[in-house]
Coordinates of C-alpha atoms in Angstrom, one line a residue:
M1 CA 61.0 36.1 6.9
S2 CA 64.5 34.9 7.4
N3 CA 67.1 32.8 5.7
P4 CA 68.0 30.1 8.3
G5 CA 71.6 29.3 8.7
N6 CA 72.7 32.2 6.4
D7 CA 73.2 35.8 7.3
R8 CA 72.9 36.9 3.7
P9 CA 69.6 38.4 2.7
L10 CA 67.3 36.3 0.5
P11 CA 67.7 37.1 -3.2
A12 CA 65.4 39.6 -5.0
A13 CA 63.9 36.8 -7.0
H14 CA 62.5 35.3 -3.8
Y15 CA 60.7 38.5 -2.8
L16 CA 59.5 39.1 -6.4
R17 CA 57.8 35.7 -6.3
L18 CA 56.1 36.6 -3.0
V19 CA 54.9 39.9 -4.5
D20 CA 53.6 38.2 -7.6
A21 CA 51.8 35.5 -5.6
A22 CA 50.2 38.1 -3.3
L23 CA 49.1 40.3 -6.1
A24 CA 47.7 37.4 -8.0
V25 CA 45.1 36.8 -5.3
S26 CA 44.6 40.6 -4.6
H27 CA 46.5 40.5 -1.2
Y28 CA 48.0 43.9 -1.7
D29 CA 49.0 44.2 2.0
H30 CA 51.1 41.0 1.8
A31 CA 52.8 42.3 -1.4
I32 CA 53.7 45.5 0.4
E33 CA 55.0 43.6 3.4
A34 CA 57.3 41.6 1.2
A35 CA 58.6 44.7 -0.6
Q36 CA 59.2 46.5 2.6
E37 CA 61.1 43.6 4.1
A38 CA 63.2 43.2 1.0
L39 CA 64.2 46.8 0.9
G40 CA 64.7 46.9 4.7
N41 CA 67.2 44.0 4.2
G42 CA 69.1 45.9 1.5
V43 CA 67.6 44.0 -1.4
E44 CA 66.8 46.6 -4.2
H45 CA 64.8 46.0 -7.3
P46 CA 62.7 48.5 -9.4
V47 CA 59.5 46.5 -8.8
L48 CA 60.0 46.5 -5.1
L49 CA 60.8 50.2 -5.0
A50 CA 57.8 51.1 -7.2
L51 CA 55.5 49.1 -5.1
R52 CA 56.7 50.8 -1.9
A53 CA 56.4 54.1 -3.6
Q54 CA 52.8 53.4 -4.4
W55 CA 52.1 52.6 -0.7
L56 CA 54.0 55.7 0.4
E57 CA 51.8 57.9 -1.7
E58 CA 48.7 56.3 -0.3
Q59 CA 50.1 57.2 3.2
G60 CA 50.5 60.8 2.2
R61 CA 54.3 60.6 2.0
P62 CA 54.9 61.7 -1.7
Q63 CA 58.4 62.9 -1.2
E64 CA 59.5 59.5 0.1
A65 CA 57.7 57.9 -2.8
L66 CA 59.6 60.2 -5.2
A67 CA 62.9 59.1 -3.8
D68 CA 62.0 55.4 -4.3
L69 CA 60.9 56.0 -7.9
Q70 CA 64.0 58.0 -8.7
R71 CA 66.1 55.1 -7.4
A72 CA 64.0 52.7 -9.3
R73 CA 64.8 54.7 -12.5
E74 CA 68.5 54.6 -11.7
L75 CA 68.2 50.8 -11.6
A76 CA 65.9 50.5 -14.6
P77 CA 66.2 53.6 -16.8
R78 CA 64.1 52.1 -19.6
D79 CA 61.4 50.5 -17.5
I80 CA 58.1 51.9 -18.8
G81 CA 56.2 51.3 -15.5
V82 CA 58.9 53.1 -13.5
L83 CA 59.0 56.0 -15.9
Q84 CA 55.3 56.4 -15.9
S85 CA 54.9 56.2 -12.1
L86 CA 57.8 58.7 -11.7
G87 CA 56.1 61.2 -14.1
E88 CA 52.8 60.8 -12.3
C89 CA 54.4 61.3 -8.9
L90 CA 56.1 64.5 -10.1
A91 CA 52.9 65.8 -11.5
R92 CA 51.1 65.2 -8.1
L93 CA 54.0 67.0 -6.4
E94 CA 53.2 70.0 -8.5
R95 CA 56.4 69.6 -10.6
P96 CA 54.8 69.4 -14.0
A97 CA 57.8 70.5 -15.9
D98 CA 59.9 67.7 -14.5
A99 CA 57.0 65.3 -15.2
I100 CA 56.9 66.3 -18.8
M101 CA 60.6 65.7 -19.1
T102 CA 60.2 62.3 -17.7
F103 CA 57.3 61.4 -20.0
N104 CA 59.3 62.7 -23.0
S105 CA 62.1 60.4 -22.0
A106 CA 59.7 57.5 -21.9
I107 CA 58.0 58.4 -25.2
A108 CA 61.4 58.5 -26.9
I109 CA 61.6 54.8 -26.1
Y110 CA 57.9 53.8 -26.2
A111 CA 56.4 56.2 -28.7
D112 CA 53.3 54.1 -29.3
H113 CA 52.2 53.8 -25.7
A114 CA 49.0 55.9 -25.4
P115 CA 49.0 56.3 -21.6
L116 CA 52.4 58.1 -21.7
H117 CA 50.9 60.7 -24.1
F118 CA 47.8 61.0 -21.9
N119 CA 49.9 61.6 -18.8
K120 CA 52.1 64.1 -20.6
G121 CA 49.0 65.9 -21.7
F122 CA 47.7 66.1 -18.1
A123 CA 51.1 67.5 -17.0
H124 CA 50.8 70.2 -19.7
E125 CA 47.4 71.1 -18.3
L126 CA 49.0 71.6 -14.9
M127 CA 51.5 73.9 -16.6
G128 CA 48.7 75.9 -18.2
D129 CA 49.8 75.0 -21.7
M130 CA 46.4 73.8 -23.1
E131 CA 47.5 73.6 -26.7
A132 CA 50.3 71.2 -25.9
A133 CA 47.9 69.3 -23.6
R134 CA 45.4 69.0 -26.4
A135 CA 48.1 67.7 -28.9
A136 CA 49.3 65.1 -26.4
H137 CA 45.7 63.9 -25.7
E138 CA 44.9 63.8 -29.4
Q139 CA 48.0 61.6 -29.9
A140 CA 46.9 59.3 -27.1
V141 CA 43.5 58.9 -28.9
K142 CA 45.2 58.4 -32.2
L143 CA 47.1 55.5 -30.7
D144 CA 44.1 54.2 -28.8
P145 CA 40.7 55.5 -30.1
N146 CA 39.0 54.1 -27.0
H147 CA 41.2 55.8 -24.4
A148 CA 38.4 57.1 -22.3
Q149 CA 40.6 59.3 -20.1
A150 CA 42.2 61.1 -23.0
L151 CA 38.8 61.6 -24.7
G152 CA 37.4 63.0 -21.4
R153 CA 40.3 65.5 -21.1
L154 CA 39.7 66.5 -24.7
A155 CA 36.1 67.2 -23.8
T156 CA 37.2 69.2 -20.8
L157 CA 39.7 71.3 -22.9
A158 CA 37.0 71.9 -25.5
A159 CA 34.7 73.1 -22.7
G160 CA 37.4 75.4 -21.5
R161 CA 37.5 76.9 -25.0
R162 CA 33.7 77.1 -25.0
D163 CA 33.6 74.9 -28.0
W164 CA 30.5 73.1 -26.9
K165 CA 30.0 71.0 -30.0
S166 CA 33.5 69.4 -29.7
A167 CA 33.0 69.1 -25.9
R168 CA 29.8 67.1 -26.4
E169 CA 31.4 64.9 -29.2
H170 CA 34.5 64.0 -27.2
A171 CA 32.4 63.5 -24.1
Q172 CA 30.0 61.1 -25.9
N173 CA 33.0 59.1 -27.3
A174 CA 34.5 58.9 -23.8
L175 CA 31.2 57.7 -22.3
E176 CA 30.9 55.0 -25.0
A177 CA 34.3 53.8 -24.0
D178 CA 33.6 54.0 -20.3
P179 CA 30.1 54.9 -19.1
M180 CA 31.4 55.9 -15.7
M181 CA 33.9 58.5 -17.1
A182 CA 32.8 61.4 -14.9
T183 CA 35.1 63.9 -16.6
A184 CA 33.1 63.5 -19.8
S185 CA 29.8 64.0 -17.9
F186 CA 31.2 67.2 -16.4
A187 CA 32.0 68.5 -19.9
Q188 CA 28.4 67.7 -21.0
A189 CA 27.1 69.5 -17.9
Q190 CA 29.3 72.6 -18.7
A191 CA 27.7 72.7 -22.1
D192 CA 24.2 72.3 -20.6
L193 CA 24.9 75.2 -18.2
A194 CA 26.4 77.4 -20.9
E195 CA 23.2 76.8 -23.0
K196 CA 21.0 77.4 -20.0
Q197 CA 19.7 73.8 -20.0
F198 CA 19.8 73.7 -16.3
S199 CA 17.5 70.8 -15.7
H200 CA 19.5 68.7 -18.1
A201 CA 22.7 69.5 -16.2
E202 CA 21.0 68.6 -12.9
Q203 CA 19.9 65.2 -14.4
R204 CA 23.5 64.4 -15.5
M205 CA 25.0 65.3 -12.1
R206 CA 22.6 63.5 -9.8
P207 CA 23.8 60.0 -10.6
I208 CA 27.4 60.9 -10.0
D209 CA 26.7 61.9 -6.5
S210 CA 26.8 58.3 -5.4
Q211 CA 29.2 55.9 -3.7
Q212 CA 30.1 54.3 -7.1
Y213 CA 32.2 57.4 -7.8
S214 CA 35.3 58.8 -6.0
P215 CA 34.9 61.6 -3.5
H216 CA 36.7 63.9 -5.9
A217 CA 34.2 63.1 -8.7
R218 CA 31.3 63.5 -6.3
S219 CA 32.7 66.9 -5.2
L220 CA 32.7 68.1 -8.8
A221 CA 29.3 66.7 -9.4
N222 CA 27.9 68.6 -6.4
S223 CA 29.6 71.8 -7.7
Y224 CA 28.0 71.5 -11.1
L225 CA 24.8 70.5 -9.5
G226 CA 24.9 73.7 -7.5
D227 CA 25.2 75.7 -10.7
A228 CA 22.3 73.8 -12.2
L229 CA 20.1 74.5 -9.2
D230 CA 21.2 78.1 -9.1
G231 CA 20.1 78.5 -12.7
Q232 CA 16.6 77.3 -11.6
D233 CA 16.6 79.8 -8.6
R234 CA 16.7 76.9 -6.1
L235 CA 19.2 78.8 -4.0
D236 CA 18.9 76.9 -0.7
E237 CA 19.5 73.6 -2.6
A238 CA 22.3 75.2 -4.6
F239 CA 24.1 76.4 -1.6
E240 CA 23.8 73.1 0.1
A241 CA 25.4 71.4 -3.0
Y242 CA 28.3 73.9 -2.9
V243 CA 28.9 73.2 0.8
E244 CA 28.8 69.4 0.1
A245 CA 31.3 69.8 -2.7
G246 CA 33.8 71.5 -0.4
K247 CA 33.2 68.9 2.3
L248 CA 34.1 66.1 -0.2
L249 CA 37.2 67.9 -1.4
R250 CA 38.4 68.1 2.2
E251 CA 37.9 64.4 2.6
V252 CA 40.1 63.7 -0.4
Y253 CA 42.9 66.1 0.4
A254 CA 43.0 66.3 4.2
P255 CA 45.5 63.3 4.5
R256 CA 48.0 65.2 2.3
L257 CA 47.3 68.8 3.3
V258 CA 46.4 68.6 7.0
Q259 CA 49.1 66.9 8.9
P260 CA 50.8 67.4 12.3
G261 CA 53.3 70.3 12.0
M262 CA 51.9 71.4 8.6
E263 CA 51.0 75.1 8.5
S264 CA 47.8 76.1 6.7
A265 CA 47.8 78.8 4.1
T266 CA 45.9 81.1 6.3
A267 CA 48.2 80.6 9.2
M268 CA 51.2 81.2 7.0
V269 CA 49.7 84.5 5.8
E270 CA 49.0 85.6 9.3
R271 CA 52.6 84.7 10.3
L272 CA 53.9 86.8 7.4
Q273 CA 51.6 89.6 8.4
T274 CA 53.1 89.6 11.9
Y275 CA 56.6 89.6 10.6
F276 CA 56.3 92.3 8.1
E277 CA 54.1 94.5 10.3
A278 CA 56.9 94.6 12.8
A279 CA 59.8 94.8 10.3
P280 CA 61.2 98.1 9.0
A281 CA 60.4 99.1 5.5
W282 CA 62.7 97.5 2.9
S283 CA 65.0 99.9 1.0
P284 CA 64.8 99.7 -2.8
G285 CA 67.5 97.6 -4.2
E286 CA 69.4 98.0 -7.5
E287 CA 68.1 95.8 -10.3
P288 CA 70.8 95.0 -12.8
R289 CA 69.9 95.4 -16.4
D290 CA 72.0 92.6 -17.6
G291 CA 70.2 89.3 -17.8
Q292 CA 66.7 90.8 -18.0
P293 CA 65.6 90.4 -21.6
A294 CA 62.3 92.2 -21.4
A295 CA 61.8 96.0 -21.6
G296 CA 59.5 95.9 -18.5
H297 CA 58.1 93.6 -15.9
V298 CA 54.5 93.4 -14.5
F299 CA 52.9 91.0 -12.0
V300 CA 49.1 90.7 -11.9
V301 CA 48.2 89.4 -8.5
G302 CA 45.1 89.0 -6.3
F303 CA 43.2 86.7 -4.1
P304 CA 41.5 83.9 -6.0
Y305 CA 38.5 84.9 -8.0
S306 CA 39.3 88.6 -7.6
G307 CA 39.7 89.3 -11.3
A308 CA 43.4 88.8 -11.8
M309 CA 42.8 86.5 -14.8
L310 CA 40.5 89.1 -16.4
F311 CA 43.3 91.7 -16.2
G312 CA 45.8 89.2 -17.5
S313 CA 43.5 88.5 -20.5
L314 CA 43.2 92.2 -21.1
L315 CA 47.0 92.7 -21.2
N316 CA 47.4 89.7 -23.5
K317 CA 45.7 91.7 -26.2
S318 CA 48.5 94.3 -26.1
S319 CA 50.9 94.1 -29.1
N320 CA 54.0 94.7 -26.8
A321 CA 53.0 92.4 -23.9
F322 CA 54.3 88.8 -23.4
V323 CA 51.9 87.2 -20.9
R324 CA 52.5 84.0 -19.0
E325 CA 51.0 82.5 -15.8
R326 CA 54.0 80.9 -14.0
D327 CA 54.5 79.4 -10.6
A328 CA 58.1 80.4 -10.4
F329 CA 58.5 81.3 -6.8
S330 CA 56.8 78.5 -4.7
P331 CA 60.1 76.6 -4.1
L332 CA 61.7 79.9 -3.0
A333 CA 58.7 80.7 -0.7
R334 CA 59.0 77.3 0.9
E335 CA 62.6 78.1 1.7
Y336 CA 62.5 81.8 2.6
F337 CA 59.0 81.8 4.3
A338 CA 59.8 78.8 6.5
N339 CA 60.5 80.8 9.7
T340 CA 61.7 84.1 11.1
L341 CA 65.3 83.3 10.5
E342 CA 64.8 82.5 6.9
L343 CA 62.7 85.7 6.4
D344 CA 65.6 87.7 8.0
R345 CA 67.9 86.0 5.5
L346 CA 65.6 87.0 2.6
A347 CA 65.7 90.6 3.9
A348 CA 69.5 90.6 3.8
V349 CA 70.0 88.4 0.7
G350 CA 73.0 89.5 -1.3
P351 CA 73.4 90.4 -5.0
E352 CA 75.2 87.1 -5.9
E353 CA 72.2 84.9 -4.8
I354 CA 69.7 87.4 -6.3
G355 CA 71.6 87.2 -9.7
A356 CA 71.6 83.4 -9.7
I357 CA 67.8 83.3 -9.0
R358 CA 67.0 85.9 -11.6
R359 CA 68.9 84.0 -14.3
I360 CA 66.9 80.9 -13.4
Y361 CA 63.7 82.9 -13.7
W362 CA 64.5 84.4 -17.1
N363 CA 65.8 81.1 -18.5
G364 CA 62.3 79.6 -17.8
C365 CA 60.3 82.6 -19.1
G366 CA 59.0 80.8 -22.1
A367 CA 60.6 82.8 -24.9
P368 CA 64.1 83.5 -26.3
A369 CA 65.7 86.8 -25.2
E370 CA 65.4 88.4 -28.7
Q371 CA 61.6 87.9 -28.7
L372 CA 61.3 89.8 -25.4
K373 CA 63.6 92.7 -26.2
D374 CA 60.8 95.2 -26.8
K375 CA 58.1 93.5 -24.7
I376 CA 56.6 94.0 -21.3
Y377 CA 56.8 90.6 -19.6
V378 CA 53.5 90.1 -17.7
D379 CA 53.4 87.3 -15.0
T380 CA 49.7 86.6 -14.2
L381 CA 49.7 83.9 -11.4
P382 CA 47.3 85.4 -8.8
F383 CA 49.0 83.6 -5.9
N384 CA 52.2 85.6 -6.5
L385 CA 50.5 88.1 -4.2
F386 CA 52.0 86.1 -1.3
H387 CA 55.4 86.0 -3.0
L388 CA 55.9 89.8 -3.3
P389 CA 58.8 90.0 -0.8
I390 CA 60.7 87.6 -3.1
I391 CA 59.7 89.6 -6.1
A392 CA 60.8 92.8 -4.4
K393 CA 64.3 91.4 -3.9
L394 CA 64.6 90.0 -7.4
F395 CA 62.8 92.7 -9.4
P396 CA 62.6 95.9 -7.4
R397 CA 61.5 97.8 -10.6
A398 CA 58.6 95.5 -11.2
K399 CA 55.1 96.9 -11.3
I400 CA 52.3 95.2 -9.3
L401 CA 48.8 95.2 -10.5
L402 CA 46.6 94.2 -7.6
A403 CA 43.2 93.0 -8.7
V404 CA 40.3 93.3 -6.2
R405 CA 36.6 92.5 -6.4
D406 CA 33.7 92.9 -4.0
P407 CA 34.8 90.6 -1.1
R408 CA 31.4 89.1 -0.8
D409 CA 31.4 88.0 -4.4
V410 CA 34.9 86.7 -4.0
V411 CA 34.1 84.4 -1.0
L412 CA 30.9 83.2 -2.7
S413 CA 32.9 82.4 -5.9
C414 CA 35.5 80.5 -3.8
L415 CA 32.7 78.3 -2.5
R416 CA 31.0 77.8 -5.9
N417 CA 33.9 77.3 -8.2
R418 CA 36.2 74.4 -9.0
F419 CA 40.0 74.8 -8.6
G420 CA 43.1 72.8 -8.4
M421 CA 43.6 71.7 -4.8
H422 CA 46.8 72.4 -3.0
L423 CA 47.9 74.0 0.3
N424 CA 47.1 77.5 -0.9
S425 CA 43.5 76.6 -1.9
Y426 CA 42.5 74.1 0.8
D427 CA 41.2 76.9 3.1
L428 CA 38.8 78.0 0.3
T429 CA 36.6 74.9 0.7
T430 CA 34.5 76.3 3.6
L431 CA 32.7 79.6 3.9
D432 CA 34.3 80.5 7.2
G433 CA 37.7 79.4 6.0
A434 CA 37.5 81.5 2.8
A435 CA 36.4 84.6 4.6
R436 CA 39.2 84.3 7.2
Y437 CA 41.8 83.6 4.5
F438 CA 40.6 86.6 2.5
G439 CA 40.8 89.0 5.4
A440 CA 44.3 87.8 6.3
T441 CA 45.5 88.1 2.7
M442 CA 44.1 91.7 2.3
R443 CA 45.8 92.7 5.6
L444 CA 49.0 91.3 4.3
A445 CA 48.6 93.1 0.9
E446 CA 48.2 96.4 2.7
T447 CA 51.3 95.7 4.8
Y448 CA 53.3 94.7 1.7
Q449 CA 52.3 98.0 0.0
N450 CA 53.6 99.9 3.1
K451 CA 56.9 97.9 3.5
L452 CA 58.1 96.7 0.1
P453 CA 59.8 98.9 -2.5
L454 CA 57.4 98.0 -5.3
T455 CA 55.1 100.1 -7.5
F456 CA 51.5 99.2 -6.9
K457 CA 48.2 99.9 -8.6
T458 CA 44.9 98.5 -7.2
V459 CA 42.3 97.8 -9.9
R460 CA 38.7 96.8 -9.4
C461 CA 37.3 93.9 -11.5
E462 CA 33.9 95.5 -11.8
D463 CA 35.4 98.8 -13.2
L464 CA 36.9 96.8 -16.1
I465 CA 33.6 95.1 -16.7
H466 CA 31.5 98.3 -16.6
Q467 CA 34.0 100.7 -18.3
P468 CA 36.4 98.6 -20.3
G469 CA 37.6 101.4 -22.5
M470 CA 38.6 103.8 -19.7
E471 CA 39.8 101.2 -17.3
S472 CA 41.9 99.4 -19.9
R473 CA 43.7 102.6 -20.9
A474 CA 44.6 103.3 -17.2
V475 CA 45.9 99.7 -16.8
C476 CA 48.0 99.9 -20.0
E477 CA 49.4 103.3 -19.0
F478 CA 50.5 101.8 -15.6
A479 CA 51.9 98.6 -17.1
G480 CA 53.7 100.3 -20.0
T481 CA 51.8 98.2 -22.5
A482 CA 50.3 99.4 -25.8
W483 CA 46.5 100.0 -25.6
E484 CA 44.6 98.3 -28.4
P485 CA 41.1 99.0 -29.8
A486 CA 40.1 95.4 -29.0
M487 CA 40.3 96.5 -25.3
E488 CA 37.3 98.8 -25.7
T489 CA 35.0 95.8 -25.2
I490 CA 35.0 92.6 -23.2
T491 CA 33.5 89.8 -25.3
E492 CA 32.8 87.4 -22.4
D493 CA 29.7 88.0 -20.3
H494 CA 30.8 88.7 -16.7
S495 CA 27.5 90.3 -15.6
E496 CA 26.9 87.4 -13.2
A497 CA 30.2 88.1 -11.5
V498 CA 28.9 91.4 -10.2
T499 CA 26.8 91.5 -7.0
A500 CA 25.9 87.9 -7.3
W501 CA 26.3 87.7 -3.5
R502 CA 23.0 89.6 -3.0
R503 CA 21.1 86.5 -4.1
Y504 CA 22.9 84.5 -1.4
A505 CA 22.9 87.2 1.3
R506 CA 21.0 85.0 3.8
Q507 CA 23.4 82.1 3.3
L508 CA 26.4 84.5 3.6
A509 CA 25.2 86.2 6.7
P510 CA 27.7 84.5 9.1
V511 CA 30.7 86.0 7.3
L512 CA 29.3 89.4 6.2
P513 CA 30.5 91.2 9.3
A514 CA 34.1 90.1 8.5
L515 CA 33.8 91.0 4.8
S516 CA 31.9 94.3 5.0
P517 CA 34.8 96.4 6.2
W518 CA 36.9 95.3 3.2
A519 CA 34.0 96.0 0.9
A520 CA 33.8 99.5 2.2
A521 CA 37.6 99.9 1.9
F522 CA 37.5 99.0 -1.8
G523 CA 34.6 101.4 -2.4
Y524 CA 31.7 98.9 -2.6
S525 CA 28.3 99.8 -1.2
E526 CA 27.0 98.1 2.0
D527 CA 24.1 96.5 0.2

């Protein structure tokens, strides 16, 4: 598309007319072509940038999309569409704090726009702040009582609190607004499962496993269907549903998480194992007292579904513990774990860089310094297990509570459960992948204990379930937190988490030879 007789590019208005005309007849590809030509010719406009950003995300190029949206915001700082797209992009890039800031900026201008509050609520969910998420979704529903997505998320949050009455009410309202709101059906299925109405849950999930729904929704439907079939002792069908759920998840996320030159989580763990196994043990560094507001520091870590969350919940009952689940180290890991040279740089990192990073960490700790003065700060993100070399440099006096569970139950839980999908969890979607990932991670954990100057305590999830009084005292003594009488009992029923693998021994047979040595190492019986 040229401008005959004139070397100057065509004006933005010309390209915008082409885009509008193409979109009016659903010719999305033509609209993209016009936007790309305009931008290639140096013609910038927020609409053109936002359109190309949408296309870039569809192509699995989210960082480039983010750059376009950031430029669009510079050109149109009050454009609601740009602000909303930017916030959504940041959330998808696992930067929920930045997404929330963007949505807050938009809400300051467009306070009555319900979708902004909904998207802000979803970003709070990604941050793990469920109360803030609930408030944002409630505001969206207040502004638009038929906002099906917000109603669906409220149903999900209620199910997470095990408030089944509210979950069913919100879900019903969401389905009245949109009969295909799968999120609401999932909340209803969770309520059915909790109340052991397994056949009802099965009936709700069967229709969602159809081409009318997205692969992601179908994956979740198969996962809940597996639980419903498990409750009816139809184990072969249940296992088949769990396998299908993982297959559908891989279909959704492979374009973003499996690309040429992109290292899988298991491959990264194996590379770290090779490096630290060959490296000399690190010497303990000096941890400056200035800038650390808390009286002590504990990290609760573990492989997914190994019980780290249960131990975090336990410590949350302590009167002198301040508990948060934070993903504070992933950006640093992307930098320092990139290759051998960067790992060497981490090993030799100096006090000035350490001090700067420590200040950033404590500034984002979630509480003012005076509130933490007499508290033990407990960071409960299980995936921090991989980040222990960074933690060793920043906080050499930190204590590490390593949660373990019968490996056979762990791998079965990975296949059965639903989790946020990112690079660290993609390998959990197959039985073989989860078993290999588990073994690599446990080997790395052993190496970290031998090479890093940190204080470790390994705790078994089952011991806390069976002997909560004795085990909770030992955990609190190690962590430096106050033991409370409420720790004598565990109110939630975790009985199904213990030796559940035995019911699926036949289906797990291909990976049992790889898992049995770890079971023996942690003190679990062979059968």
